[in-house]
XYZ file of C-alpha atoms in Angstrom:
675
model
C -53.279 -11.154 0.801
C -51.035 -11.405 -2.533
C -53.342 -9.957 -5.637
C -50.676 -11.187 -7.898
C -50.276 -14.516 -9.229
C -46.636 -16.525 -8.169
C -43.914 -16.153 -10.857
C -41.396 -18.618 -10.739
C -37.601 -17.905 -11.080
C -37.785 -19.453 -14.437
C -40.218 -17.366 -15.748
C -38.217 -14.334 -14.797
C -35.404 -15.669 -16.372
C -37.463 -16.271 -19.696
C -38.526 -12.603 -19.163
C -34.812 -11.061 -18.758
C -33.763 -13.357 -21.744
C -36.521 -12.336 -24.001
C -35.315 -8.596 -23.086
C -31.742 -9.496 -24.249
C -32.765 -9.967 -27.669
C -31.171 -13.395 -28.193
C -28.401 -13.033 -25.737
C -27.588 -15.444 -23.031
C -28.930 -14.963 -19.461
C -25.268 -16.368 -18.429
C -23.379 -13.261 -19.430
C -25.188 -11.313 -16.895
C -23.250 -13.623 -14.290
C -20.029 -12.144 -12.363
C -17.964 -13.290 -9.560
C -15.069 -10.995 -7.932
C -11.703 -12.786 -7.944
C -11.683 -15.668 -5.625
C -15.481 -15.080 -4.635
C -18.347 -17.199 -5.242
C -20.488 -16.559 -8.525
C -23.001 -13.700 -8.514
C -26.587 -14.590 -10.102
C -28.038 -12.000 -11.772
C -31.470 -12.710 -10.270
C -32.397 -13.953 -6.954
C -35.456 -15.711 -5.835
C -37.104 -17.295 -2.746
C -36.171 -20.452 -3.821
C -32.282 -19.455 -3.717
C -32.722 -19.251 0.274
C -34.749 -21.961 0.572
C -32.915 -24.665 2.757
C -30.115 -22.247 4.181
C -29.275 -22.051 7.781
C -31.436 -20.143 9.800
C -30.114 -16.625 10.348
C -32.151 -16.474 13.764
C -32.654 -12.710 15.003
C -30.366 -9.982 15.443
C -28.728 -9.833 18.951
C -29.130 -13.310 19.070
C -26.526 -16.251 18.354
C -25.228 -17.068 15.848
C -25.227 -13.430 15.681
C -25.582 -13.640 11.483
C -28.062 -10.668 11.645
C -26.224 -8.588 14.293
C -24.462 -8.366 17.597
C -27.086 -6.308 19.181
C -30.798 -6.110 18.355
C -30.677 -2.254 16.718
C -27.302 -1.237 14.185
C -26.201 1.299 16.525
C -22.479 2.183 16.211
C -20.104 4.597 17.446
C -18.376 7.359 15.336
C -14.486 6.846 15.404
C -11.903 8.391 14.079
C -8.362 6.899 13.457
C -4.982 8.745 13.806
C -1.416 7.873 12.692
C 0.054 11.269 12.428
C 3.893 10.936 13.403
C 4.355 14.423 14.999
C 2.302 14.322 18.618
C 1.592 17.935 18.502
C -0.041 17.674 15.281
C -1.953 14.724 16.440
C -3.006 16.198 19.688
C -4.416 19.220 17.807
C -6.519 16.951 15.442
C -7.670 14.896 18.065
C -8.962 17.717 20.111
C -10.847 19.515 16.994
C -12.558 16.096 16.224
C -13.733 15.524 19.967
C -15.106 19.059 20.035
C -16.931 18.255 16.928
C -18.744 14.932 17.650
C -15.966 11.959 17.518
C -17.309 9.391 20.059
C -14.253 6.754 19.575
C -10.649 6.960 18.854
C -8.163 4.399 16.982
C -4.896 5.233 17.655
C -1.601 3.902 15.945
C 1.214 5.213 18.260
C 4.024 4.012 20.282
C 8.285 4.072 20.321
C 8.480 2.741 16.727
C 5.101 3.345 14.645
C 2.369 5.881 14.452
C 2.459 8.864 16.459
C 5.477 8.857 18.347
C 4.979 8.733 21.808
C 7.874 7.773 23.712
C 6.806 8.882 27.786
C 3.448 8.770 29.715
C 3.907 12.421 29.827
C 3.290 12.867 26.074
C 0.604 9.957 25.966
C -1.283 12.265 28.890
C -0.995 15.185 26.594
C -1.835 13.541 23.239
C -5.329 12.592 24.988
C -5.643 15.847 26.648
C -8.897 16.431 25.037
C -10.101 12.853 25.829
C -12.604 11.920 28.583
C -11.514 8.325 29.094
C -14.549 7.496 31.295
C -17.165 8.195 28.486
C -14.919 7.837 25.116
C -13.951 4.425 23.668
C -10.157 4.303 22.820
C -8.470 1.579 20.923
C -4.570 1.746 20.687
C -2.345 -0.121 18.028
C 1.062 -0.030 19.123
C 2.387 -2.835 16.938
C 5.137 -4.931 18.373
C 5.225 -2.521 21.651
C 1.612 -3.165 22.576
C 2.268 -4.218 25.856
C 4.591 -1.093 26.337
C 2.018 1.451 25.088
C -0.842 -0.495 27.196
C 1.030 0.095 30.306
C 1.295 3.791 29.553
C -2.457 3.987 29.042
C -2.978 2.552 32.241
C -0.549 4.827 34.034
C -2.440 7.776 32.190
C -5.906 6.920 33.400
C -4.328 6.235 37.183
C -3.197 9.834 36.946
C -6.799 11.277 35.989
C -8.060 8.933 39.143
C -9.931 6.512 36.735
C -9.797 2.811 37.903
C -8.772 0.468 34.738
C -12.375 -1.104 34.946
C -13.569 2.271 34.049
C -12.063 1.994 30.447
C -13.526 0.833 27.179
C -11.974 0.206 23.833
C -9.216 -1.760 22.699
C -5.532 -2.681 23.125
C -5.046 -3.796 19.359
C -2.315 -6.773 19.910
C -2.354 -8.579 17.115
C 1.000 -9.831 16.209
C 0.035 -12.490 13.161
C -1.534 -9.085 11.455
C 1.487 -7.340 11.949
C 3.408 -10.197 10.715
C 1.445 -10.541 7.692
C 1.298 -6.804 7.120
C 5.220 -6.193 7.614
C 6.652 -9.367 7.381
C 8.484 -9.230 10.690
C 7.691 -9.058 14.710
C 10.458 -6.977 16.638
C 11.586 -9.130 19.689
C 9.971 -12.444 18.307
C 6.738 -14.198 17.848
C 6.908 -16.062 21.152
C 7.725 -13.053 23.232
C 5.224 -11.169 21.414
C 2.701 -14.159 21.877
C 3.535 -14.475 25.860
C 2.774 -10.714 26.165
C -0.491 -11.356 24.369
C -1.496 -14.026 27.128
C -0.447 -11.867 29.889
C -2.018 -8.754 28.737
C -5.526 -10.469 28.122
C -5.399 -12.493 31.353
C -4.608 -8.880 33.343
C -7.460 -7.249 31.185
C -9.908 -9.676 31.723
C -9.308 -9.420 35.734
C -8.579 -5.513 35.853
C -10.356 -3.857 32.834
C -13.115 -6.122 31.516
C -14.296 -3.666 28.808
C -10.986 -3.546 27.012
C -10.345 -6.138 24.623
C -6.519 -6.732 24.383
C -6.346 -8.675 21.297
C -7.379 -7.361 18.130
C -7.809 -9.225 14.312
C -7.231 -7.167 11.577
C -8.327 -7.884 8.000
C -6.601 -4.959 7.067
C -3.394 -6.818 5.505
C -5.816 -9.197 3.583
C -7.755 -6.234 2.169
C -4.815 -4.213 1.538
C -3.047 -6.821 -0.409
C -5.914 -7.694 -2.831
C -7.163 -10.827 -1.257
C -10.644 -12.331 -2.149
C -13.263 -11.956 0.329
C -13.150 -15.562 1.088
C -9.489 -15.424 2.158
C -9.925 -12.554 4.286
C -12.695 -14.185 6.034
C -10.588 -17.496 6.453
C -7.460 -16.023 7.361
C -8.927 -13.660 10.081
C -11.018 -16.659 11.423
C -7.678 -18.904 11.699
C -6.236 -16.146 13.459
C -8.897 -15.925 15.948
C -8.561 -19.442 16.345
C -4.839 -19.000 17.067
C -5.389 -16.436 19.563
C -8.524 -17.994 21.368
C -6.051 -21.283 21.609
C -3.100 -19.129 22.972
C -5.688 -17.925 25.528
C -7.488 -21.151 26.679
C -3.853 -22.875 26.929
C -2.503 -20.168 29.237
C -5.909 -20.848 31.438
C -8.557 -18.840 30.548
C -12.221 -20.020 29.803
C -13.382 -20.110 26.349
C -15.901 -17.541 27.678
C -12.973 -14.921 28.999
C -10.915 -15.419 26.042
C -13.708 -14.828 23.282
C -14.597 -11.499 25.268
C -10.727 -10.421 25.022
C -10.839 -11.054 21.056
C -12.057 -8.167 18.912
C -12.021 -7.965 15.332
C -11.369 -5.107 12.746
C -12.177 -5.121 8.922
C -11.772 -2.599 6.035
C -14.927 -2.182 4.021
C -14.190 -1.847 0.129
C -16.499 -0.511 -2.606
C -18.476 -3.824 -3.521
C -21.505 -2.627 -1.622
C -23.334 -6.073 -1.194
C -20.471 -8.243 -1.039
C -19.052 -6.023 1.740
C -22.576 -6.435 3.745
C -22.457 -10.090 3.581
C -19.097 -10.003 4.307
C -19.367 -8.912 7.944
C -22.385 -10.765 8.421
C -20.510 -13.815 7.519
C -17.914 -12.952 9.434
C -20.016 -12.785 12.642
C -21.551 -16.045 12.161
C -18.207 -17.865 11.510
C -16.623 -16.639 14.826
C -19.789 -17.458 16.477
C -19.564 -20.878 15.045
C -15.698 -21.145 16.554
C -16.885 -20.161 19.957
C -19.669 -22.315 20.192
C -17.524 -25.211 18.793
C -15.085 -24.576 21.450
C -17.315 -24.629 24.345
C -18.145 -21.181 24.869
C -21.647 -19.506 25.787
C -23.763 -17.888 23.207
C -23.287 -14.702 24.977
C -19.488 -14.810 24.530
C -19.675 -15.828 20.834
C -21.047 -12.256 19.620
C -18.214 -10.790 17.595
C -16.990 -7.173 18.549
C -16.650 -5.432 15.007
C -14.984 -2.335 14.067
C -14.703 -1.151 10.426
C -12.812 1.325 8.511
C -13.042 2.058 4.993
C -10.728 0.611 2.708
C -7.656 2.281 2.063
C -7.025 -0.123 -1.305
C -9.870 1.571 -2.962
C -8.346 5.280 -2.194
C -6.678 7.312 -5.134
C -4.171 9.882 -4.882
C -5.329 11.285 -8.330
C -8.513 13.370 -8.153
C -9.065 12.273 -4.189
C -12.324 14.154 -4.278
C -13.789 10.962 -5.396
C -12.649 8.911 -2.283
C -15.837 10.791 -0.848
C -17.841 9.081 -2.956
C -16.113 5.635 -2.446
C -16.697 6.414 1.436
C -20.296 7.302 0.712
C -20.671 3.409 -0.324
C -18.266 1.971 2.159
C -19.691 3.321 5.047
C -23.427 2.348 4.748
C -22.239 -1.058 3.946
C -20.232 -1.359 7.245
C -23.582 0.185 9.203
C -25.874 -2.473 7.077
C -23.265 -5.014 7.926
C -23.384 -4.547 11.578
C -20.208 -2.764 12.763
C -20.018 -1.565 16.001
C -17.698 1.412 15.440
C -16.643 2.988 12.032
C -13.799 4.881 10.624
C -14.151 6.247 7.215
C -10.859 7.358 5.784
C -10.554 10.870 5.078
C -10.381 11.759 1.379
C -7.089 12.787 1.663
C -5.582 9.932 3.368
C -3.208 8.614 0.912
C -1.616 12.183 0.197
C -0.314 12.722 3.535
C -1.582 14.174 7.111
C -5.192 14.664 6.408
C -6.703 18.170 6.876
C -9.628 19.270 9.041
C -11.908 19.436 6.188
C -11.319 15.676 5.367
C -11.526 14.560 8.640
C -14.733 16.701 9.053
C -16.364 14.886 5.832
C -15.213 11.611 7.165
C -16.927 12.213 10.171
C -20.070 13.810 8.962
C -20.615 11.012 6.629
C -21.753 8.889 9.583
C -23.514 11.641 11.435
C -25.971 11.969 8.247
C -26.400 8.329 8.153
C -27.562 8.305 11.845
C -29.304 11.468 12.163
C -30.729 11.929 8.731
C -31.081 8.179 7.326
C -31.898 6.659 10.999
C -29.961 3.667 9.969
C -28.917 3.104 13.455
C -33.081 2.665 14.573
C -33.123 -0.279 12.233
C -32.728 -4.012 12.985
C -30.393 -5.668 10.439
C -31.836 -3.789 7.117
C -30.116 -6.423 4.768
C -31.932 -9.090 6.557
C -34.698 -10.833 4.077
C -32.947 -9.821 0.997
C -32.718 -13.396 -0.912
C -29.330 -12.146 -2.450
C -27.489 -10.956 0.773
C -28.913 -14.017 2.341
C -27.690 -16.395 -0.334
C -24.377 -14.284 -0.811
C -23.759 -14.306 3.227
C -24.190 -18.235 3.192
C -22.102 -18.790 0.312
C -19.144 -16.667 1.462
C -19.541 -18.499 4.650
C -19.238 -21.598 4.059
C -16.747 -21.008 0.881
C -14.505 -19.688 3.812
C -14.891 -22.263 6.385
C -13.635 -24.731 3.867
C -10.702 -22.684 3.282
C -10.231 -22.362 7.172
C -10.459 -26.014 7.709
C -7.782 -26.449 4.781
C -5.487 -24.195 6.908
C -6.019 -25.480 10.149
C -5.302 -29.087 8.776
C -2.003 -28.000 7.693
C -0.938 -26.319 10.864
C -2.714 -23.223 11.484
C -2.373 -19.894 10.362
C 1.482 -19.181 11.323
C 2.453 -22.131 9.447
C 0.677 -20.811 6.366
C 2.341 -17.220 6.625
C 5.490 -19.039 7.488
C 5.703 -21.559 4.303
C 4.644 -18.672 2.018
C 1.395 -20.330 0.974
C -0.985 -17.647 2.279
C 0.988 -15.078 0.318
C 1.339 -17.188 -2.756
C -2.791 -17.283 -2.506
C -3.355 -13.705 -1.999
C -0.718 -13.016 -4.552
C -2.771 -15.345 -7.268
C -6.144 -13.194 -6.675
C -4.311 -9.887 -6.599
C -2.968 -10.709 -10.122
C -6.391 -11.274 -11.301
C -7.352 -7.815 -9.737
C -4.592 -6.243 -11.228
C -5.640 -7.813 -14.719
C -9.298 -6.563 -14.476
C -7.714 -2.978 -13.463
C -5.321 -2.942 -16.746
C -8.235 -3.846 -18.978
C -10.600 -1.471 -17.211
C -13.162 -4.100 -16.679
C -12.959 -2.524 -13.333
C -13.210 1.090 -13.683
C -11.806 3.518 -11.365
C -13.492 6.710 -11.816
C -11.324 9.735 -11.584
C -7.949 7.541 -12.235
C -8.686 4.921 -15.113
C -12.120 6.351 -16.417
C -13.215 10.066 -16.871
C -9.993 11.408 -15.636
C -9.821 15.139 -15.512
C -6.247 16.453 -16.571
C -7.089 19.763 -15.591
C -7.752 18.885 -11.936
C -5.353 20.935 -9.484
C -2.891 18.653 -7.601
C -3.797 18.416 -4.012
C -0.714 18.562 -1.441
C -0.736 17.443 2.206
C 2.318 18.545 4.260
C 3.796 15.371 6.038
C 6.796 15.103 8.515
C 9.907 14.370 6.558
C 12.003 11.531 8.057
C 14.668 14.040 9.314
C 12.206 15.887 11.020
C 10.538 12.856 12.619
C 14.012 11.652 13.793
C 14.721 14.924 15.223
C 11.528 14.621 17.335
C 12.399 11.449 18.540
C 16.120 12.387 19.479
C 14.780 15.440 21.439
C 12.310 13.472 22.951
C 15.282 10.754 23.861
C 17.290 12.995 25.079
C 14.755 14.392 27.682
C 14.713 11.147 29.326
C 16.620 10.287 32.341
C 17.133 6.575 31.775
C 19.097 5.919 34.998
C 16.059 7.480 37.134
C 13.942 4.134 36.919
C 16.791 1.727 36.993
C 15.352 -0.322 39.601
C 12.127 -0.526 37.920
C 13.649 -1.248 34.466
C 15.909 -4.217 36.197
C 12.643 -5.634 38.005
C 10.655 -5.596 34.770
C 13.625 -7.316 33.475
C 13.473 -9.958 36.119
C 9.888 -10.873 34.981
C 10.575 -10.915 31.367
C 13.214 -13.930 32.267
C 11.041 -15.581 34.547
C 9.401 -18.262 32.473
C 7.644 -19.497 35.549
C 5.510 -16.519 36.558
C 2.199 -16.222 37.076
C -0.013 -14.960 34.265
C -0.762 -11.348 34.442
C 2.388 -10.716 36.379
C 4.344 -9.283 33.427
C 1.508 -6.636 32.800
C 1.322 -5.876 36.219
C 5.010 -5.458 36.489
C 4.831 -2.853 33.249
C 2.172 -0.746 34.442
C 4.032 -0.402 37.907
C 6.948 0.454 35.987
C 5.105 3.515 34.053
C 2.950 4.544 36.966
C 6.022 5.016 38.997
C 7.657 7.417 36.283
C 9.224 4.613 33.446
C 8.922 5.592 30.128
C 7.367 3.487 27.147
C 10.385 3.820 25.259
C 12.584 1.689 27.894
C 9.595 -0.594 28.847
C 9.256 -1.378 25.259
C 13.451 -1.839 25.175
C 13.312 -4.180 28.121
C 10.610 -6.259 26.802
C 12.679 -6.744 23.614
C 15.858 -6.844 24.760
C 18.154 -9.964 23.562
C 14.692 -11.485 21.318
C 15.630 -12.020 18.116
C 13.079 -10.818 15.327
C 10.834 -12.874 13.476
C 10.479 -12.675 9.766
C 8.402 -14.372 7.203
C 7.502 -12.788 3.780
C 4.913 -10.121 4.124
C 1.497 -9.533 2.228
C 2.301 -7.021 -0.218
C 0.324 -3.953 0.395
C -1.084 -1.810 -2.591
C -4.071 0.320 -3.822
C -5.920 -0.427 -6.873
C -5.164 2.871 -8.648
C -1.345 2.813 -8.142
C -0.789 0.926 -11.491
C -2.584 3.499 -13.184
C -1.078 6.259 -11.176
C 2.569 5.428 -11.741
C 1.915 6.117 -15.603
C -0.184 9.197 -14.996
C 2.854 10.956 -12.709
C 5.321 9.962 -15.861
C 3.198 12.818 -17.982
C 2.379 15.029 -14.995
C 6.006 15.295 -14.240
C 6.754 17.248 -17.525
C 6.867 20.601 -17.836
C 4.751 20.384 -21.257
C 2.456 17.265 -21.142
C 2.318 14.762 -24.093
C -0.273 14.850 -26.606
C -1.713 12.961 -28.953
C -3.466 13.869 -32.376
C -7.076 12.130 -32.559
C -6.946 11.071 -36.435
C -10.847 11.281 -36.711
C -12.125 9.691 -39.538
C -15.587 10.564 -41.306
C -18.431 12.459 -39.798
C -18.790 13.450 -36.436
C -21.520 10.962 -35.481
C -19.150 8.095 -36.978
C -16.307 8.724 -34.985
C -17.785 10.096 -31.613
C -17.731 6.952 -29.959
C -14.292 5.776 -30.523
C -12.774 9.240 -29.998
C -14.546 9.805 -27.017
C -13.045 6.471 -25.670
C -9.666 6.870 -26.932
C -9.441 10.610 -25.353
C -10.673 9.069 -21.895
C -7.846 6.339 -22.140
C -5.047 9.073 -23.250
C -6.085 11.121 -20.189
C -5.767 8.066 -17.823
C -2.028 8.024 -18.547
C -1.926 11.938 -18.750
C -1.440 12.256 -22.368
C -3.674 15.323 -23.955
C -5.930 14.786 -26.791
C -5.934 17.408 -29.683
C -9.274 16.576 -31.374
C -11.458 17.762 -34.772
C -14.625 17.170 -36.446
C -13.219 14.644 -38.801
C -11.629 14.318 -42.280
C -12.511 12.573 -45.654
C -9.425 13.261 -47.341
C -5.944 11.895 -46.276
C -4.008 15.002 -47.257
C -6.090 17.021 -45.060
C -5.805 14.370 -42.191
C -1.918 14.286 -42.714
C -1.754 18.312 -42.922
C -3.536 18.559 -39.660
C -1.060 15.790 -37.835
C 1.627 18.183 -38.887
C 0.142 21.499 -37.688
C -0.688 19.507 -33.974
C 3.146 18.941 -33.345
C 1.791 15.540 -31.288
C 4.296 12.981 -31.544
C 1.026 10.219 -31.371
C -1.561 9.811 -33.605
C -4.776 7.865 -32.863
C -7.334 6.865 -35.677
C -10.819 6.886 -34.481
C -13.502 6.017 -36.853
C -16.430 3.385 -37.391
C -15.961 -0.058 -38.880
C -17.777 1.041 -42.030
C -15.209 3.700 -42.541
C -12.529 1.211 -41.268
C -13.509 -0.649 -44.450
C -12.360 2.129 -46.717
C -10.360 4.679 -44.746
C -8.114 2.852 -42.079
C -5.137 1.419 -44.437
C -4.976 5.051 -46.358
C -5.211 6.646 -42.856
C -2.346 4.653 -41.382
C -0.392 5.333 -44.958
C -0.850 9.053 -44.760
C 0.242 9.410 -41.027
C 3.504 7.269 -41.644
C 3.998 8.984 -44.865
C 3.886 12.565 -42.973
C 6.321 11.372 -40.306
C 4.449 10.131 -37.584
C 6.332 7.593 -35.596
C 3.620 6.058 -33.249
C -0.132 5.356 -34.862
C -2.619 3.696 -32.981
C -5.736 2.502 -33.879
C -8.905 2.608 -31.686
C -10.849 -0.813 -32.179
C -10.175 -4.232 -32.479
C -7.716 -5.298 -35.171
C -9.733 -8.154 -36.889
C -8.413 -10.352 -39.665
C -6.470 -7.392 -40.984
C -4.036 -6.613 -38.131
C -0.832 -7.961 -40.026
C -1.559 -5.899 -42.859
C -2.567 -2.735 -40.814
C 0.662 -3.209 -38.728
C 3.026 -3.602 -41.824
C 1.724 -0.267 -42.872
C 3.059 1.304 -39.716
C 0.058 1.077 -36.916
C 1.743 0.855 -33.917
C -0.836 -0.639 -31.426
C -4.720 -1.307 -31.364
C -6.773 -0.223 -28.309
C -10.202 -1.554 -27.812
C -12.411 -2.425 -24.950
C -11.109 -5.437 -23.202
C -7.298 -5.089 -24.378
C -4.548 -4.748 -21.486
C -4.820 -0.820 -22.401
C -2.473 -0.317 -19.256
C 0.222 -2.155 -20.957
C -0.246 -1.099 -24.360
C -0.215 2.529 -23.026
C 2.684 1.971 -21.009
C 4.454 1.200 -24.089
C 3.394 4.061 -26.001
C 4.508 6.159 -23.343
C 7.919 4.553 -23.377
C 8.047 4.692 -27.081
C 7.182 8.444 -26.765
C 10.085 9.093 -24.454
C 8.209 10.255 -21.522
C 10.533 9.030 -18.685
C 9.308 6.812 -15.567
């Protein structure tokens, strides 16, 4: 029995407004770019009338595809040097990795060209017990055939393999703007491979729908959900048009999402994705058991920074649990040094152990839908799903996701949201710890060795020269005939590739035959960026100098009166790599001017309270200009005196809510700090 009297939401709001001392409750509302509004307070009334979420492991799978939140600890690899990548895999498998996701092939990621090289790369991996997902890009079929040949060498049947083959031509098109060999040919290969896997390797999903191009482009969560669902629908149609049942086709399609830093919205995103996909499959006539989305998650590259990369560990500790609570089947936290180059063992270990702690110490894998029942999460899941469904219907009405990509509509829509994100980052209304907020100018630079393009080309050349391109001429000719045979039985093209690799043909030659004579397909790609890049570019200008640029803090009045703005200004200066020369404050203008001269700084930033500005701001600007200071900034809003203060020589005003990145970029330009 509840011994407390019921409290209505309006009563809670009244209490909040009383505590706000006259400020509006509405000011607490927020919304991510392109997303639904987030209320500051949720109550049971917010979930009344919503769709029944069901039970974990039961359609519509909103609460998880399985009864408990178990997941596989996965590590991802795209190190281009096979020998280095092989050692990484060996170390990680010995230390607890349960699943692998590899970007590889003749033209991307780890550059393996032959079955021997792929076999060596996976030497430490027990293919019978370890889930492996391969992402070969445009060469997915050639890479898949090499993988099957490796399994056959080890005495394994293809029905003993688990994982995925990562075929996602639309995701590749969105990310890179080009599909080698054309979309039509790649789509035909996708259908062929999925049909072959359905018959011969049922625990491998041939097709992957990736949300990473949209997350990496700064898209909204609603856009990411809508575009991945549209892609899933496109693949579902491709496979059913090729003769597969809806159930068989749905089982061949997996999804992968990047999980960013907004914890609750990311949990809701994954729950909404499962609900939406179940609706798609069930609406197409599939059985409930086929409507359960298989989901892999990785922590977002968009949120990772090169400056002070240790903070990336903290970002992953929010993103990884969001993936767990959202119901991912496998999770890959990116190593904290992933944007610096080839990740080191420590970074991979921390990424791996983040999951170990969540599983072994927090026991999250033993809880059924930990987020379920939260009024906030349930409402947010509903709002995201419904907004995404509306956007999805719009895409379908105009011809589908390929049409949206080809017309540029999809790219333009994402660019609009990305522009909103960039404005918020520039104004620091969205803070980047260690980059735009609380940067550490004394932090030592971290360097990671990476293969140069010259070294990589030398490795590829050596591998190509080792091939006997004429030894498997008959096998490749047979494959070429299969490629040209438009009346071939579904699955026979994959069978021909597997036969060729199993008898000695290399993946490079297979890929070449598959793409021979087919024109590339191009669209405008989604521009990939990271949130910290816009600040990093300005910081690099200062970091590259032998002597770091410096600014003199012209503090006015007592320590108590100027500290708030001086600390804020020092933080902002450090974000663009400018050192601050500080002091305890000045009451006299002569002392202020003399101290600036002794500092030898090319920039002065006046900091003080509003009360001190009433009497000291104009004299301070005049004194600094008279002393020869070319660049004078004022910390604080300009107000009605802006024109007067500028006329005295103030260069810029910096304050919370202003586009301070643009201001500081202009300041660096004026200081002669080269870009």
